[in-house]
Coordinates of N, CA and C in Angstrom, one line a residue:
Chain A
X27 N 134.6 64.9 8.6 CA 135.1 63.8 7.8 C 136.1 64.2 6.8
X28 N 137.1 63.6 6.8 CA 137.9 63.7 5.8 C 138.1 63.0 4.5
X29 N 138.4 63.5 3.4 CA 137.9 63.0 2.3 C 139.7 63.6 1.1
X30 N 139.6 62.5 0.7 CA 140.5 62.6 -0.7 C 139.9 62.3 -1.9
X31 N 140.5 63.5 -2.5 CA 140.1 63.6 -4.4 C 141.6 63.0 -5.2
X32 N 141.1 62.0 -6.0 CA 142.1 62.5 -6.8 C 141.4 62.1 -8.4
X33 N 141.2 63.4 -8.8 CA 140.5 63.4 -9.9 C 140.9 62.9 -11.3
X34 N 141.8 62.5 -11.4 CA 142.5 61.7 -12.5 C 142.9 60.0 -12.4
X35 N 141.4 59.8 -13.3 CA 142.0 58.1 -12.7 C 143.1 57.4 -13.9
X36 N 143.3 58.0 -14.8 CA 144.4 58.0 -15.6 C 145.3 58.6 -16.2
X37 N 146.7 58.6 -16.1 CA 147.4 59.5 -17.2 C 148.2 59.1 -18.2
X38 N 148.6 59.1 -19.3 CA 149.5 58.7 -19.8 C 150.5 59.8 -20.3
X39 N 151.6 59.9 -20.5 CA 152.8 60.3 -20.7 C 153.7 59.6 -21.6
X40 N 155.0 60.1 -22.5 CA 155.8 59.7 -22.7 C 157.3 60.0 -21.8
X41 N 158.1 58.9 -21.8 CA 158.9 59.0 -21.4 C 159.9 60.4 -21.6
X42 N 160.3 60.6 -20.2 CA 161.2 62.0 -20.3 C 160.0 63.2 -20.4
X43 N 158.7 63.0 -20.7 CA 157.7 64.5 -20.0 C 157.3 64.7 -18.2
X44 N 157.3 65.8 -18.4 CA 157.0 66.0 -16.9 C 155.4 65.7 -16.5
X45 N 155.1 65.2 -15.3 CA 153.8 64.8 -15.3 C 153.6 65.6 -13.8
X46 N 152.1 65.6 -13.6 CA 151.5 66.1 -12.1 C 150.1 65.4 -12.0
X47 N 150.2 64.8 -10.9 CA 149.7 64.1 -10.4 C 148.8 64.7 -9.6
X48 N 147.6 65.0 -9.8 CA 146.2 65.9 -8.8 C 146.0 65.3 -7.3
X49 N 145.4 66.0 -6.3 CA 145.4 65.2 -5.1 C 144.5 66.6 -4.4
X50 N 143.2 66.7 -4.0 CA 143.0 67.3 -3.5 C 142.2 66.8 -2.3
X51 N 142.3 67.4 -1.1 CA 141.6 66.7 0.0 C 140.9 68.1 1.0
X52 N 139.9 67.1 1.7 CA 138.9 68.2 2.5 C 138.7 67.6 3.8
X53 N 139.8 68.9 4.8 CA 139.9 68.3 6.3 C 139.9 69.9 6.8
X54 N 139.5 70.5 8.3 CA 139.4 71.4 8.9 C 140.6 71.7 9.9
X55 N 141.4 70.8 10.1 CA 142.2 70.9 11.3 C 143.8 70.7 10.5
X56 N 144.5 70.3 11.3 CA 146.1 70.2 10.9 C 146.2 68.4 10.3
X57 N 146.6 68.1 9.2 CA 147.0 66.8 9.0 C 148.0 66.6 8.2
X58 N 148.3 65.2 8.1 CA 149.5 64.9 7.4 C 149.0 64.7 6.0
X59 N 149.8 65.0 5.1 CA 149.3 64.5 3.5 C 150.6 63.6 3.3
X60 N 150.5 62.7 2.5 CA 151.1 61.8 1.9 C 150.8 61.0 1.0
X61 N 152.3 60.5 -0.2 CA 151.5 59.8 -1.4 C 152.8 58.7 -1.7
X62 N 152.1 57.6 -2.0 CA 152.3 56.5 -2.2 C 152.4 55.8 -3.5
X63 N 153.1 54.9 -3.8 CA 153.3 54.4 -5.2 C 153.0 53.0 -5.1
X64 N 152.1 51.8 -6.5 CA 152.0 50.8 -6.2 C 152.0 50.4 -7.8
X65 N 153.8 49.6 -7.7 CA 153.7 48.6 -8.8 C 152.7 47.7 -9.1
X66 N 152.4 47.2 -10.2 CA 152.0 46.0 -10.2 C 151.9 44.9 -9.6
X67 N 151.1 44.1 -9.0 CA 151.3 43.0 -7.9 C 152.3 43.2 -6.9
X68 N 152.2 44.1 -6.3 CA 153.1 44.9 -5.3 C 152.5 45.5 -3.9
X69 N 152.7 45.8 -3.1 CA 152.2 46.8 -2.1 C 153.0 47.9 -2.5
X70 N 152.1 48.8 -1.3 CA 152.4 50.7 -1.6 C 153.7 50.5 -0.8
X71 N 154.3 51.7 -1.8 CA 155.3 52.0 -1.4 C 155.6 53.2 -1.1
X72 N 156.2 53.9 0.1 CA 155.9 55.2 0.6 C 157.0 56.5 -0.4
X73 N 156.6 57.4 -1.1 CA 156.8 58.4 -1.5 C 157.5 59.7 -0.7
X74 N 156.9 60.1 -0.6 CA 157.0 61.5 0.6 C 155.9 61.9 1.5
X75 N 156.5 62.8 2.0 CA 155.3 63.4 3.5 C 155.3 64.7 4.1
X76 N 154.2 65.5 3.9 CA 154.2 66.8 4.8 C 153.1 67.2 5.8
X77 N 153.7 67.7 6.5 CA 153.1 67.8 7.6 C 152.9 69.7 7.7
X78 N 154.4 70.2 8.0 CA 154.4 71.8 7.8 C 156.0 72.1 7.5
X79 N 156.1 73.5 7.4 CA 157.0 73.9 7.0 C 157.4 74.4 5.2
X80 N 158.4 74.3 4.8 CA 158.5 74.4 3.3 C 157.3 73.5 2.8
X81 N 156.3 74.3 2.0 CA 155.4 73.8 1.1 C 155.8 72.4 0.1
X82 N 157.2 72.5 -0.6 CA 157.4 71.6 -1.6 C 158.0 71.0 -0.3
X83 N 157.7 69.5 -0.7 CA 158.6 68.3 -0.3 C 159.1 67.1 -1.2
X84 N 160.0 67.0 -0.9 CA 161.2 66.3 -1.9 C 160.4 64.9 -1.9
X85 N 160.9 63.9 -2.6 CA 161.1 62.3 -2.7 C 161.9 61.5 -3.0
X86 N 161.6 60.4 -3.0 CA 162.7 59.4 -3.3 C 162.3 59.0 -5.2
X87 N 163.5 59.1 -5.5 CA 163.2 59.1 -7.5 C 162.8 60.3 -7.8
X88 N 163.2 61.6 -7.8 CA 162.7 62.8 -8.5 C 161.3 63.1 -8.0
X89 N 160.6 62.8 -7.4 CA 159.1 63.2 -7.4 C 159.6 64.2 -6.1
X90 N 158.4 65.3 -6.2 CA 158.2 65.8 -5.4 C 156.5 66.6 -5.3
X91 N 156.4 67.1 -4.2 CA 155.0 67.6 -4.0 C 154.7 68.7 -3.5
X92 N 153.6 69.3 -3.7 CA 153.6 70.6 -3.2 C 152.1 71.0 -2.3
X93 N 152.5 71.2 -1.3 CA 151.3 71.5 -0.7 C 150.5 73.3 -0.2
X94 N 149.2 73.1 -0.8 CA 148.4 74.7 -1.2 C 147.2 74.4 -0.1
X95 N 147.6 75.2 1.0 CA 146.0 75.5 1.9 C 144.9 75.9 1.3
X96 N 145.4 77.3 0.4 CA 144.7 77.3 -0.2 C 143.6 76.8 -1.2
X97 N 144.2 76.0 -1.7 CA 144.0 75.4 -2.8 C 142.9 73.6 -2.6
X98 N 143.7 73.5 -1.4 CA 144.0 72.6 -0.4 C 143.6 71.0 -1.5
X99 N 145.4 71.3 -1.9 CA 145.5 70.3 -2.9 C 147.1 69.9 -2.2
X100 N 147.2 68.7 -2.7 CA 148.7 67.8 -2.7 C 149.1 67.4 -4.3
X101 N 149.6 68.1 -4.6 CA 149.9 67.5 -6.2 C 151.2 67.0 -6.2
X102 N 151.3 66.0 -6.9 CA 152.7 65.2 -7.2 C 153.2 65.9 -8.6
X103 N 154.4 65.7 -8.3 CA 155.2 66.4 -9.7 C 156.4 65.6 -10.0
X104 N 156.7 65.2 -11.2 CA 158.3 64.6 -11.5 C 158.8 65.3 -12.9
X105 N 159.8 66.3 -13.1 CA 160.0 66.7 -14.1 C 160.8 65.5 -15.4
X106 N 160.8 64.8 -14.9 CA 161.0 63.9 -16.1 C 161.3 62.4 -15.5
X107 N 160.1 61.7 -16.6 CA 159.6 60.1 -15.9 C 160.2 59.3 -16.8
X108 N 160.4 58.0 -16.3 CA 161.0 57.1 -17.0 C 159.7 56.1 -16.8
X109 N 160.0 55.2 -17.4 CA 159.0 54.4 -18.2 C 158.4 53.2 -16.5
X110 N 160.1 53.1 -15.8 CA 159.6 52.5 -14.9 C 158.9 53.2 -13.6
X111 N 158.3 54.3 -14.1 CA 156.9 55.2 -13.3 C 155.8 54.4 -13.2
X112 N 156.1 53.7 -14.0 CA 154.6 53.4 -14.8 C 153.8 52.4 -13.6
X113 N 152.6 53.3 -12.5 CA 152.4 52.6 -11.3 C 151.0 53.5 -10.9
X114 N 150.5 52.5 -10.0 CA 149.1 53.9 -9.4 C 150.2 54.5 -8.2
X115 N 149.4 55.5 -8.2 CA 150.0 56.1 -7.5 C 148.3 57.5 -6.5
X116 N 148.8 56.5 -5.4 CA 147.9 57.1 -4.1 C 148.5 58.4 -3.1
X117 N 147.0 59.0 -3.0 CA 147.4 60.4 -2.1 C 146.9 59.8 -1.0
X118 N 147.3 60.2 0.5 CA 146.6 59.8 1.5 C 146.3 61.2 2.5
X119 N 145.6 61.3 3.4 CA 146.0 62.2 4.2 C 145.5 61.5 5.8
X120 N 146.2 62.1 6.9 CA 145.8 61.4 8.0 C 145.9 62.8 9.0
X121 N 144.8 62.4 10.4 CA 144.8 64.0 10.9 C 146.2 63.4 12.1
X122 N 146.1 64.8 13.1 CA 146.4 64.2 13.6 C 146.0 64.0 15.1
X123 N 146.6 62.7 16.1 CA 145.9 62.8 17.3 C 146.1 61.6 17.2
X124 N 144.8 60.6 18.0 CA 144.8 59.6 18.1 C 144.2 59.2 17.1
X125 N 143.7 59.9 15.8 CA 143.6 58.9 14.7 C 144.8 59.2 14.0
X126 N 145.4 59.4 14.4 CA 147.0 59.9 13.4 C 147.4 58.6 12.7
X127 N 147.3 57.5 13.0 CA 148.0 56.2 12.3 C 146.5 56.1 11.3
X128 N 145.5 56.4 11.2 CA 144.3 55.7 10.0 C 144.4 56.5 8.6
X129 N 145.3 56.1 8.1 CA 144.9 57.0 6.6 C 144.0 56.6 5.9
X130 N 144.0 57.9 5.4 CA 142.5 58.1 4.7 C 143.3 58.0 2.7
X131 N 142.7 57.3 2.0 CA 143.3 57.0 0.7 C 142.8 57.6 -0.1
X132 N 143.5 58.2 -1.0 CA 142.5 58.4 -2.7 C 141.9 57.5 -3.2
X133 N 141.6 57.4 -4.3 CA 141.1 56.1 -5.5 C 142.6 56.0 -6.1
X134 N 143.4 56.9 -6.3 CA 144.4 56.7 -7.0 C 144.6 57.4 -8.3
X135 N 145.8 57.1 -8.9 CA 145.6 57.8 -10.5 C 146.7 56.6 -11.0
X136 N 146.1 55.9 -12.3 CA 147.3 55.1 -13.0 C 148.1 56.0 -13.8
X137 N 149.3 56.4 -13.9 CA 150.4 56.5 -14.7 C 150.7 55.7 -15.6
X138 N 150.6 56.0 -17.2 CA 151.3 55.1 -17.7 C 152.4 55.5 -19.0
X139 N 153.4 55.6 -18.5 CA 154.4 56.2 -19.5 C 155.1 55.2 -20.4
X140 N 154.3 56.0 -22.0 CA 155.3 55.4 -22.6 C 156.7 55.4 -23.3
X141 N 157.3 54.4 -24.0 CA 158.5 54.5 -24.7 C 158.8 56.1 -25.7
Chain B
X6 N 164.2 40.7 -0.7 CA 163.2 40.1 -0.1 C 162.6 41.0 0.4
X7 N 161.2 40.3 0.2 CA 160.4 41.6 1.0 C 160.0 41.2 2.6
X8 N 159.7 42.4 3.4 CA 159.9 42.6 4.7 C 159.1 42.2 5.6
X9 N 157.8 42.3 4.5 CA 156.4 41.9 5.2 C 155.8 40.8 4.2
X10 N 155.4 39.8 4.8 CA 155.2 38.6 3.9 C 153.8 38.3 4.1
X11 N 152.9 38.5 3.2 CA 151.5 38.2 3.7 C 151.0 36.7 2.7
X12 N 150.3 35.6 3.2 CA 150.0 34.5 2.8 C 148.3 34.0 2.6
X13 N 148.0 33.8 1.9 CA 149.0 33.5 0.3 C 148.5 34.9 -0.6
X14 N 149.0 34.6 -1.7 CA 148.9 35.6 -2.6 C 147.4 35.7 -3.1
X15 N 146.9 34.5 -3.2 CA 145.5 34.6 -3.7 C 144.7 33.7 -3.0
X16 N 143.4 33.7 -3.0 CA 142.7 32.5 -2.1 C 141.3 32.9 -2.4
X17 N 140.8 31.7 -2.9 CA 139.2 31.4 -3.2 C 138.7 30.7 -2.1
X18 N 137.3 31.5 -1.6 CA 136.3 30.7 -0.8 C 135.0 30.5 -1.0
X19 N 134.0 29.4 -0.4 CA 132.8 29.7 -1.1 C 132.2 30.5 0.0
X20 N 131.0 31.0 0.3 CA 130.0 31.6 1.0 C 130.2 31.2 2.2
X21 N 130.1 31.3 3.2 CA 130.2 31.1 4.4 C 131.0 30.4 5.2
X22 N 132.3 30.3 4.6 CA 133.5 29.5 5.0 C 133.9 30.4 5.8
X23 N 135.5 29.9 6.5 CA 136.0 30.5 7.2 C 137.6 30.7 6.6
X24 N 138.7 32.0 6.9 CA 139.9 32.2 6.7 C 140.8 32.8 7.2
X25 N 141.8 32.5 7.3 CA 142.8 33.6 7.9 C 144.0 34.1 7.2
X26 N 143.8 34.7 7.1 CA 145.0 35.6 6.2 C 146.2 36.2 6.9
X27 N 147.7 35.4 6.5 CA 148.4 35.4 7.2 C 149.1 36.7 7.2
X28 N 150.0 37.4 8.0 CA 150.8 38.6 8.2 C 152.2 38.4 8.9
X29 N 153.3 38.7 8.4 CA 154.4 39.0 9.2 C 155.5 39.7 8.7
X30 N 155.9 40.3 9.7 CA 156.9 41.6 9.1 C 158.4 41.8 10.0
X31 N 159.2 41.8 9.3 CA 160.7 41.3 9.7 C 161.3 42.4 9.1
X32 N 160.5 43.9 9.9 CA 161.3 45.3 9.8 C 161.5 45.6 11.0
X33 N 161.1 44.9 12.5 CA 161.5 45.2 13.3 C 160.4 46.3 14.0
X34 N 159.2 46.4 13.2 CA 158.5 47.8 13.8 C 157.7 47.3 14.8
X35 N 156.8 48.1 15.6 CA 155.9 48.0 16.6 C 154.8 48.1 16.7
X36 N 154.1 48.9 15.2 CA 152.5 49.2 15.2 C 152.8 47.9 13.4
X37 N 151.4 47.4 13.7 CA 150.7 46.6 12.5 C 149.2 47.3 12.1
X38 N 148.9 46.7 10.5 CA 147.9 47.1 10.5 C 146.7 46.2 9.2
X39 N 145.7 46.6 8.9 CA 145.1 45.8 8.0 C 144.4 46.6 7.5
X40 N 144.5 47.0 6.0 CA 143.7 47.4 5.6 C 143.1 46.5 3.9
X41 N 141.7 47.2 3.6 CA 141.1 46.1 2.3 C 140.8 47.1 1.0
X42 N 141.2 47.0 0.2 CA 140.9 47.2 -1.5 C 140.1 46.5 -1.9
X43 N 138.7 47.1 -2.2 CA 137.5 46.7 -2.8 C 137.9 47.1 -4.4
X44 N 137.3 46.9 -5.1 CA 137.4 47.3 -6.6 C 136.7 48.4 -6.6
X45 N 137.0 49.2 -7.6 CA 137.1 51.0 -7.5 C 137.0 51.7 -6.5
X46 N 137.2 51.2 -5.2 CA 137.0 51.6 -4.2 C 139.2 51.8 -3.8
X47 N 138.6 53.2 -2.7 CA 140.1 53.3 -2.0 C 140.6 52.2 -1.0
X48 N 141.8 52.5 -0.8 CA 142.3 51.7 0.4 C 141.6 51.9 1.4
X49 N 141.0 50.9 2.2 CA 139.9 51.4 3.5 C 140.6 50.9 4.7
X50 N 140.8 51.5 5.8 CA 141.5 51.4 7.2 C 140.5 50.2 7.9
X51 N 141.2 49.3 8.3 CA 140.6 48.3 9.1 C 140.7 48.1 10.7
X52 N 141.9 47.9 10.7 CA 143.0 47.6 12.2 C 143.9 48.4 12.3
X53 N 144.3 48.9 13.3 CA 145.8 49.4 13.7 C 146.0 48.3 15.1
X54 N 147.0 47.9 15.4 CA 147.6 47.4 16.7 C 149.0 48.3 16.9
X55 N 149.6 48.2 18.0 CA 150.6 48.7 18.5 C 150.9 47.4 20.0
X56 N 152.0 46.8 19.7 CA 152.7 46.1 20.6 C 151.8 44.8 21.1
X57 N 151.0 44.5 19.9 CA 149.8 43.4 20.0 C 148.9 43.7 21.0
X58 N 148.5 45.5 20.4 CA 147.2 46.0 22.0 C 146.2 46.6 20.8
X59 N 145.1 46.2 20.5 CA 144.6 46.7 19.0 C 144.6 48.4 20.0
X60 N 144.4 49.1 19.2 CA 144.5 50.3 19.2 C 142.9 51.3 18.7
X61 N 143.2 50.9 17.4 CA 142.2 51.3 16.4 C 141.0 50.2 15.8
X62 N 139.8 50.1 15.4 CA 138.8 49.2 14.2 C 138.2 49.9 13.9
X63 N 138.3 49.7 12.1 CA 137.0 50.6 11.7 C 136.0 50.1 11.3
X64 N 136.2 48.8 11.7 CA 135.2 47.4 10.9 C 134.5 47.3 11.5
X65 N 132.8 47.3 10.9 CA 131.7 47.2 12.0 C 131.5 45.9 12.4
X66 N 131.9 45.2 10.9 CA 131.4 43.5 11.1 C 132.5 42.5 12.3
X67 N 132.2 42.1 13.4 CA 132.7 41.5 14.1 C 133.2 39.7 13.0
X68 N 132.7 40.1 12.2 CA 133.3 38.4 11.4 C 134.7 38.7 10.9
X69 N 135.6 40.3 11.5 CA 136.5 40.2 11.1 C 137.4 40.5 12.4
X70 N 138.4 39.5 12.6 CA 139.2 39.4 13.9 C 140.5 39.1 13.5
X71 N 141.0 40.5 14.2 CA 142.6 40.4 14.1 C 143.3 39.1 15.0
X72 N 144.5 38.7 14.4 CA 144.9 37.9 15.2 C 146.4 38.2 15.7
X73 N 146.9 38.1 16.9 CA 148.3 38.7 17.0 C 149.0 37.9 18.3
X74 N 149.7 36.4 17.5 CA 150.6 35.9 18.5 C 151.9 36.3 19.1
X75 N 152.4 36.7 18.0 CA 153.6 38.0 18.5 C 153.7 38.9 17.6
X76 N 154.6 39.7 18.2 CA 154.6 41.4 17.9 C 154.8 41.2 16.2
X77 N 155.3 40.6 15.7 CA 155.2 40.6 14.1 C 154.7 39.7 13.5
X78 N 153.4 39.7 13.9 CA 152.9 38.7 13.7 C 151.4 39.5 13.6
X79 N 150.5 39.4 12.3 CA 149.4 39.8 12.9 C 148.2 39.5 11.4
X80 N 147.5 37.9 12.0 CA 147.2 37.9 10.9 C 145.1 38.2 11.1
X81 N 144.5 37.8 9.6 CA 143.0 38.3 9.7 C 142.2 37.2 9.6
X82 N 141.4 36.7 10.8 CA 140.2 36.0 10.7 C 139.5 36.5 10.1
X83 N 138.4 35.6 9.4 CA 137.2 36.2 8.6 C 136.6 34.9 8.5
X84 N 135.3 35.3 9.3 CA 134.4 34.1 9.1 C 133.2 34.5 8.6
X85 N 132.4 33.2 8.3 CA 130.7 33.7 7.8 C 131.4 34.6 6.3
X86 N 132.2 33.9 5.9 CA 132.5 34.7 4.0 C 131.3 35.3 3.4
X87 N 131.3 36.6 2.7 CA 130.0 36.6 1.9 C 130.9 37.3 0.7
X88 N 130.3 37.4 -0.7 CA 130.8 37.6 -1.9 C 131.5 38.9 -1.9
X89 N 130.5 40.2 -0.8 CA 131.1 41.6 -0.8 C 132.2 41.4 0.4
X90 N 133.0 40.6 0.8 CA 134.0 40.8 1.5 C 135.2 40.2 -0.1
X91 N 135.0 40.2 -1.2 CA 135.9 39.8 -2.2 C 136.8 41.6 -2.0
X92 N 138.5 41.1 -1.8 CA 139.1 42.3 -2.1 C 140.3 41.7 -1.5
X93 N 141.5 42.6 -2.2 CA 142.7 43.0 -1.7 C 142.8 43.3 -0.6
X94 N 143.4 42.2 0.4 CA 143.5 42.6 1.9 C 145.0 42.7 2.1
X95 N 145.3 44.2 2.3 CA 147.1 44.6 2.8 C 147.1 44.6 4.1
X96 N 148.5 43.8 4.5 CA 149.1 44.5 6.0 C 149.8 45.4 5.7
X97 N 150.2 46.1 6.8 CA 151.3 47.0 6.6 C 152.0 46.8 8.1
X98 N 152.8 48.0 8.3 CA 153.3 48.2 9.5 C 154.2 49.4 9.7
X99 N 154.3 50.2 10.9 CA 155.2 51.1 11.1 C 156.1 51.2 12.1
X100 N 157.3 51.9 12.1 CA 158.0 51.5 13.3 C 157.8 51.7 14.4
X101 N 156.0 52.8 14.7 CA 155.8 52.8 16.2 C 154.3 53.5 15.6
X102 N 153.6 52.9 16.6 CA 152.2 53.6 16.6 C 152.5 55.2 16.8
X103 N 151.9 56.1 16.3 CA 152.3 57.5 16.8 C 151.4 58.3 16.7
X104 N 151.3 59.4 16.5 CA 150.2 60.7 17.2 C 149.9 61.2 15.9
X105 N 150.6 60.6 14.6 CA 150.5 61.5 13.5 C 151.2 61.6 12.1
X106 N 150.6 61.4 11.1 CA 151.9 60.9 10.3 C 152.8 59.7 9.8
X107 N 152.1 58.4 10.3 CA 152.8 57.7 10.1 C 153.4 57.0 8.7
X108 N 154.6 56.5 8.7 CA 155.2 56.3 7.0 C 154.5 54.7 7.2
X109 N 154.0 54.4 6.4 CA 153.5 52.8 6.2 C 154.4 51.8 5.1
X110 N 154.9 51.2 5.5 CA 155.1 50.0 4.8 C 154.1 48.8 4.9
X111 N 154.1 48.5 3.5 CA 152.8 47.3 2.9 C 153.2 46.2 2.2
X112 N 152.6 45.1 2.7 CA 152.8 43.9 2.1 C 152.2 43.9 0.4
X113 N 152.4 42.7 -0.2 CA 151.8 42.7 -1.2 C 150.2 42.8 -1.3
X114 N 149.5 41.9 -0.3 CA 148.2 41.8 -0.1 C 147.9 40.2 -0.7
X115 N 146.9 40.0 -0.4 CA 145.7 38.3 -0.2 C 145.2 39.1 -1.2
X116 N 145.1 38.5 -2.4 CA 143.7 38.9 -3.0 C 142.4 38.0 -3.0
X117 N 141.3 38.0 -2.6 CA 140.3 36.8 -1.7 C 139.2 37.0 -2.5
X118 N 138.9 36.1 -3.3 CA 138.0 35.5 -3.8 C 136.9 35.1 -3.3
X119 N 135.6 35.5 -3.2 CA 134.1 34.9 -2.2 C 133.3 34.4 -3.5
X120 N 132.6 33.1 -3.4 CA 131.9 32.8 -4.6 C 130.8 32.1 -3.9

């Protein structure tokens, strides 16, 4: 069974600090990790994704992520946030195969950066 | 405008009524899907379809029935309402059902009221 942590169900920040976003998950085999952003009264909106190769994976808006086997975490990072961050923001991981399309979700972590 | 239009935004029922919760997505993709947001609870996997052939369910309760008249099109029966079906129900959709990894795009979500 696979299982996502994301042990921070809140953060707050001021604008222009760097924040990291926790994400740890527990799977045996090869999967995809991925993490997701959700404004207010919004749906998710897709971030980035790794599968293999270079550990850090880029995103869309400065975020990026880093993935540790060891560790066997997915942490989000943005070295400097603007106020319009301010959003949950979900880890997912999905294996892969024929459940490749079911992601499996965090609880999330709210971000809230202020002025 | 957004791509995937899910109807309506909010919707109260009492106990044992019946609903359908509309879905459609005008990204041109091939897999659809449903999943529901319980309160403190993660995003839970419901449905996958691919080319209106369900694919995937992780729902045990048969009172929840996907509905799919065309390929972008895929909305959620739910009958026999009870209070613990109250949650954020998202479609999403991807450009093809796949083996792994898939990027999801998400509607806003139904948020569904059971009283």
């Amino acid at each position: 069974t696979q299982t996502v942590s994301q042990s921070d169900a809140h953060v707050t920040v001021f604008e222009g600090d760097s924040v990291e976003l926790r994400c740890n998950y527990s799977y045996g085999g090869s999967i995809y990790l991925s993490w997701y952003i959700q404004h207010h009264g919004h749906g998710l909106q897709f971030l980035l994704k790794y599968y293999s190769g270079n550990p850090v994976v880029q995103g869309v808006n400065g975020f990026e992520a880093e993935f540790s086997k060891s560790d066997s975490s997915f942490h989000l990072r943005k070295a400097s946030v603007h106020w319009s961050d301010s959003a949950v923001y979900f880890c997912a991981v999905s294996p892969g195969g024929s459940s490749g399309n079911k992601l499996i979700f965090g609880i999330g972590t709210l971000l809230s950066v202020k002025p | 405008d957004p791509k995937i239009i899910q109807k309506p935004k909010y919707l109260v029922a009492v106990t044992g009524s019946e609903k359908i919760l509309i879905c459609e997505q005008y990204l041109g993709h091939n897999a659809m899907y449903w999943y529901r947001q319980s309160a403190k609870k993660p995003l839970e996997f419901m449905f996958s379809y691919s080319y209106q052939k369900l694919m995937d369910n992780q729902t045990a309760s048969s009172r929840f029935q996907p509905q799919s008249s065309k390929k972008n099109h895929l909305d959620l029966q739910i009958t026999a309402l009870k209070p613990d079906d109250s949650a954020t129900y998202f479609c999403a959709s991807s450009q093809d059902w796949d083996w792994g990894g898939v990027t999801l795009y998400f509607g806003a979500g139904t948020r569904l009221s059971v009283l």
